């Protein structure tokens, strides 16, 4: 086997490795995007369910709604923990958890409409801020990487 | 005097309530009947939150903020005696934040 043949084989192997690595990166990015989209859907669904919980006037029903909400907040936090391995910023749902569960509308069934509206506005703001932060972290991570590979 | 591990899932998988009248296993109940006696009897207590399926801020505030607010401990003593173990570190930070806020607001 002469030098040209060896060089050709080495070039093919290196080329295959580069293409394979780029393909893996693309697939990882797509999977993270899909997971991020699912997480954002979960956050958006929380806004409606927080509204239903805060305005519920039946004690038993409110208790059930509260329980489902706190389970979903934990799910959200677990999703965020997973995403942290792949995106540049450390993002948690601590503010969201506090906004949802540490207000009169969550604890008390006899809150005024004014209080529940105020609490809901505060919670919705935190939830949408979380979505914005996640989108920004994703862009910062993958757009920057894309630029460096060009 | 020894080290004591309290596994919260032995009592509830859904700790989120603040006060006892709100239902079973509230932060107030956990603090007063489980955590404070354990802190009084042991050199070191670890609260293991791993395995819970929900964790309300109200529960965390009532337990860890309440320990300081009710005058049982100050943050410095608490940090020497108490360890909080949980996979999601933001909850641990939040628990300590509540203790510190309770001390500042005393």
Short mmCIF file of C-alpha atoms in Angstrom, two decimals:
data_model
loop_
_atom_site.label_atom_id
_atom_site.label_comp_id
_atom_site.label_asym_id
_atom_site.label_seq_id
_atom_site.Cartn_x
_atom_site.Cartn_y
_atom_site.Cartn_z
CA UNK A 1 0.00 0.00 0.00
CA UNK A 2 1.58 3.29 -1.05
CA UNK A 3 1.56 6.62 0.74
CA UNK A 4 -1.32 8.05 -1.37
CA UNK A 5 -3.63 5.18 -0.42
CA UNK A 6 -2.84 5.57 3.29
CA UNK A 7 -3.44 9.31 3.05
CA UNK A 8 -6.79 8.70 1.33
CA UNK A 9 -7.89 6.26 4.03
CA UNK A 10 -6.85 8.66 6.83
CA UNK A 11 -8.67 11.54 5.11
CA UNK A 12 -11.85 9.44 4.78
CA UNK A 13 -11.68 8.41 8.47
CA UNK A 14 -11.14 11.99 9.69
CA UNK A 15 -13.93 13.24 7.41
CA UNK A 16 -16.28 10.58 8.73
CA UNK A 17 -15.40 11.52 12.33
CA UNK A 18 -16.06 15.21 11.70
CA UNK A 19 -19.40 14.54 9.95
CA UNK A 20 -20.43 12.09 12.68
CA UNK A 21 -19.61 14.59 15.43
CA UNK A 22 -21.55 17.35 13.69
CA UNK A 23 -24.49 14.99 13.21
CA UNK A 24 -24.45 14.07 16.92
CA UNK A 25 -24.35 17.76 17.90
CA UNK A 26 -27.31 18.50 15.61
CA UNK A 27 -29.32 15.61 17.04
CA UNK A 28 -28.53 16.67 20.61
CA UNK A 29 -29.58 20.23 19.81
CA UNK A 30 -32.86 18.99 18.29
CA UNK A 31 -33.59 16.77 21.29
CA UNK A 32 -32.89 19.63 23.69
CA UNK A 33 -35.16 21.92 21.65
CA UNK A 34 -37.96 19.32 21.81
CA UNK A 35 -37.48 18.91 25.56
CA UNK A 36 -37.42 22.68 25.99
CA UNK A 37 -40.67 22.98 24.00
CA UNK A 38 -42.33 20.39 26.24
CA UNK A 39 -41.10 22.28 29.30
CA UNK A 40 -42.48 25.55 27.93
CA UNK A 41 -45.86 23.87 27.32
CA UNK A 42 -45.83 22.71 30.93
CA UNK A 43 -45.11 26.26 32.11
CA UNK A 44 -47.90 27.68 29.93
CA UNK A 45 -50.34 25.09 31.24
CA UNK A 46 -49.46 26.15 34.77
CA UNK A 47 -50.81 29.67 34.14
CA UNK A 48 -54.33 28.37 33.45
CA UNK A 49 -54.26 25.90 36.31
CA UNK A 50 -53.01 28.50 38.76
CA UNK A 51 -55.96 30.67 37.76
CA UNK A 52 -58.38 27.76 38.35
CA UNK A 53 -56.80 27.00 41.73
CA UNK A 54 -56.72 30.59 43.00
CA UNK A 55 -60.35 31.25 42.12
CA UNK A 56 -61.76 27.89 43.30
CA UNK A 57 -64.20 28.33 46.19
CA UNK A 58 -64.69 24.64 47.00
CA UNK A 59 -62.28 23.42 49.71
CA UNK A 60 -61.91 19.83 48.47
CA UNK A 61 -61.53 20.81 44.84
CA UNK A 62 -59.04 23.54 45.72
CA UNK A 63 -56.97 21.03 47.70
CA UNK A 64 -56.82 18.71 44.69
CA UNK A 65 -55.85 21.56 42.38
CA UNK A 66 -53.13 22.62 44.81
CA UNK A 67 -51.72 19.11 44.95
CA UNK A 68 -51.58 18.76 41.16
CA UNK A 69 -49.96 22.19 40.88
CA UNK A 70 -47.16 21.44 43.33
CA UNK A 71 -46.48 18.10 41.63
CA UNK A 72 -46.17 19.87 38.28
CA UNK A 73 -43.87 22.51 39.77
CA UNK A 74 -41.60 19.69 40.92
CA UNK A 75 -41.78 18.12 37.44
CA UNK A 76 -40.84 21.51 36.01
CA UNK A 77 -37.88 21.77 38.37
CA UNK A 78 -36.70 18.30 37.39
CA UNK A 79 -36.95 19.26 33.71
CA UNK A 80 -34.91 22.40 34.42
CA UNK A 81 -32.27 20.37 36.28
CA UNK A 82 -31.93 18.14 33.23
CA UNK A 83 -31.74 21.12 30.86
CA UNK A 84 -29.00 22.69 32.97
CA UNK A 85 -26.56 20.08 31.71
CA UNK A 86 -27.05 21.39 28.17
CA UNK A 87 -27.70 25.11 28.38
CA UNK A 88 -25.34 27.85 29.45
CA UNK A 89 -27.28 29.36 32.34
CA UNK A 90 -28.41 27.91 35.64
CA UNK A 91 -32.19 28.32 35.75
CA UNK A 92 -34.49 27.08 38.49
CA UNK A 93 -38.21 27.27 39.19
CA UNK A 94 -37.63 28.55 42.74
CA UNK A 95 -39.15 31.98 41.98
CA UNK A 96 -42.10 30.35 40.25
CA UNK A 97 -42.64 27.94 43.13
CA UNK A 98 -42.55 30.81 45.60
CA UNK A 99 -44.88 32.98 43.51
CA UNK A 100 -47.43 30.19 43.10
CA UNK A 101 -47.44 28.65 46.57
CA UNK A 102 -46.53 31.52 48.89
CA UNK A 103 -49.50 33.77 48.41
CA UNK A 104 -52.90 34.23 50.04
CA UNK A 105 -54.73 32.94 46.98
CA UNK A 106 -52.96 29.57 47.27
CA UNK A 107 -53.36 29.18 51.03
CA UNK A 108 -56.74 30.73 51.62
CA UNK A 109 -60.11 29.99 50.06
CA UNK A 110 -61.74 33.27 51.05
CA UNK A 111 -59.57 35.72 49.15
CA UNK A 112 -61.07 38.68 47.35
CA UNK A 113 -61.13 38.89 43.56
CA UNK A 114 -58.70 41.76 43.80
CA UNK A 115 -56.17 39.63 45.74
CA UNK A 116 -56.49 36.62 43.45
CA UNK A 117 -56.07 38.85 40.38
CA UNK A 118 -52.97 40.45 41.89
CA UNK A 119 -51.50 37.04 42.84
CA UNK A 120 -52.31 35.60 39.42
CA UNK A 121 -50.65 38.54 37.66
CA UNK A 122 -47.55 38.12 39.80
CA UNK A 123 -47.43 34.36 39.13
CA UNK A 124 -48.04 34.72 35.39
CA UNK A 125 -45.24 37.30 35.21
CA UNK A 126 -42.80 34.89 36.89
CA UNK A 127 -43.88 32.04 34.60
CA UNK A 128 -43.44 34.07 31.42
CA UNK A 129 -40.10 35.41 32.69
CA UNK A 130 -39.02 31.80 33.14
CA UNK A 131 -39.98 31.00 29.52
CA UNK A 132 -38.01 34.04 28.31
CA UNK A 133 -34.97 33.03 30.38
CA UNK A 134 -35.09 29.49 29.01
CA UNK A 135 -35.33 30.70 25.40
CA UNK A 136 -32.47 33.11 25.96
CA UNK A 137 -30.29 30.42 27.57
CA UNK A 138 -30.99 28.07 24.65
CA UNK A 139 -30.14 30.76 22.09
CA UNK A 140 -26.98 31.77 23.96
CA UNK A 141 -25.83 28.16 24.14
CA UNK A 142 -26.56 26.89 20.66
CA UNK A 143 -26.25 30.01 18.53
CA UNK A 144 -22.85 30.78 19.99
CA UNK A 145 -21.72 27.20 19.37
CA UNK A 146 -22.99 27.43 15.81
CA UNK A 147 -20.92 30.59 15.22
CA UNK A 148 -17.76 28.95 16.53
CA UNK A 149 -18.13 25.92 14.24
CA UNK A 150 -18.39 28.09 11.10
CA UNK B 1 -25.99 12.59 71.24
CA UNK B 2 -25.71 11.43 67.67
CA UNK B 3 -26.58 12.14 64.05
CA UNK B 4 -30.16 11.74 62.98
CA UNK B 5 -31.52 11.36 59.47
CA UNK B 6 -35.12 12.37 58.84
CA UNK B 7 -36.47 11.10 55.56
CA UNK B 8 -39.45 13.28 54.68
CA UNK B 9 -40.95 10.63 52.37
CA UNK B 10 -41.47 8.42 55.43
CA UNK B 11 -44.22 10.90 56.34
CA UNK B 12 -45.44 12.31 53.04
CA UNK B 13 -44.56 12.33 49.36
CA UNK B 14 -46.43 15.62 48.90
CA UNK B 15 -45.24 18.13 51.50
CA UNK B 16 -46.67 21.48 50.50
CA UNK B 17 -49.02 22.70 53.23
CA UNK B 18 -48.03 25.42 55.64
CA UNK B 19 -50.25 25.09 58.71
CA UNK B 20 -51.66 22.07 60.52
CA UNK B 21 -55.35 22.95 59.98
CA UNK B 22 -54.83 22.90 56.19
CA UNK B 23 -54.44 19.11 56.22
CA UNK B 24 -52.17 16.21 56.99
CA UNK B 25 -48.44 16.70 57.19
CA UNK B 26 -48.00 20.45 57.14
CA UNK B 27 -44.78 22.38 57.59
CA UNK B 28 -45.93 23.39 61.05
CA UNK B 29 -46.55 19.76 62.07
CA UNK B 30 -43.20 18.59 60.67
CA UNK B 31 -41.31 21.41 62.39
CA UNK B 32 -42.95 21.12 65.79
CA UNK B 33 -43.38 17.37 66.18
CA UNK B 34 -40.51 15.89 64.19
CA UNK B 35 -37.74 18.38 63.45
CA UNK B 36 -37.47 20.37 66.69
CA UNK B 37 -37.40 17.26 68.94
CA UNK B 38 -34.76 15.74 66.65
CA UNK B 39 -32.66 18.93 66.75
CA UNK B 40 -32.92 19.05 70.54
CA UNK B 41 -31.83 15.44 70.98
CA UNK B 42 -29.06 15.18 68.39
CA UNK B 43 -25.80 16.90 67.50
CA UNK B 44 -26.57 16.86 63.82
CA UNK B 45 -29.80 16.35 61.92
CA UNK B 46 -30.13 15.74 58.19
CA UNK B 47 -33.48 16.43 56.56
CA UNK B 48 -33.58 14.24 53.48
CA UNK B 49 -36.11 15.59 50.99
CA UNK B 50 -35.18 13.21 48.17
CA UNK B 51 -38.09 11.26 46.74
CA UNK B 52 -40.80 13.84 47.40
CA UNK B 53 -43.11 14.43 44.45
CA UNK B 54 -43.87 18.02 45.38
CA UNK B 55 -42.39 20.62 47.66
CA UNK B 56 -44.30 23.81 48.30
CA UNK B 57 -42.61 27.05 49.26
CA UNK B 58 -45.19 27.36 52.03
CA UNK B 59 -43.96 24.10 53.56
CA UNK B 60 -40.29 25.11 53.29
CA UNK B 61 -40.92 28.56 54.72
CA UNK B 62 -42.93 27.27 57.65
CA UNK B 63 -40.34 24.62 58.50
CA UNK B 64 -37.05 26.46 58.07
CA UNK B 65 -38.20 30.08 58.36
CA UNK B 66 -40.44 29.06 61.25
CA UNK B 67 -37.54 27.47 63.18
CA UNK B 68 -35.87 30.88 63.32
CA UNK B 69 -39.01 33.03 63.50
CA UNK B 70 -40.37 31.13 66.49
CA UNK B 71 -37.06 31.60 68.28
CA UNK B 72 -35.99 27.96 68.38
CA UNK B 73 -32.68 28.56 66.62
CA UNK B 74 -30.70 31.25 64.87
CA UNK B 75 -29.24 30.70 61.41
CA UNK B 76 -25.68 30.26 62.71
CA UNK B 77 -26.68 27.49 65.14
CA UNK B 78 -28.94 25.94 62.57
CA UNK B 79 -26.17 25.72 59.96
CA UNK B 80 -24.03 23.84 62.51
CA UNK B 81 -26.77 21.38 63.42
CA UNK B 82 -28.90 21.00 60.34
CA UNK B 83 -28.22 19.68 56.88
CA UNK B 84 -30.80 19.68 54.10
CA UNK B 85 -30.35 17.08 51.41
CA UNK B 86 -32.17 17.28 48.10
CA UNK B 87 -31.25 16.58 44.47
CA UNK B 88 -32.51 19.95 43.27
CA UNK B 89 -30.20 22.39 45.00
CA UNK B 90 -32.40 25.43 44.38
CA UNK B 91 -34.84 24.08 46.99
CA UNK B 92 -32.04 23.75 49.55
CA UNK B 93 -30.96 27.32 48.82
CA UNK B 94 -34.56 28.45 49.12
CA UNK B 95 -34.94 26.76 52.53
CA UNK B 96 -31.84 28.53 53.86
CA UNK B 97 -33.02 31.79 52.32
CA UNK B 98 -36.26 31.50 54.31
CA UNK B 99 -34.29 30.95 57.52
CA UNK B 100 -32.14 34.00 56.82
CA UNK B 101 -35.14 36.17 55.95
CA UNK B 102 -36.87 35.09 59.15
CA UNK B 103 -33.80 36.17 61.13
CA UNK B 104 -33.65 39.54 59.38
CA UNK B 105 -37.36 40.16 59.97
CA UNK B 106 -37.27 39.23 63.65
#
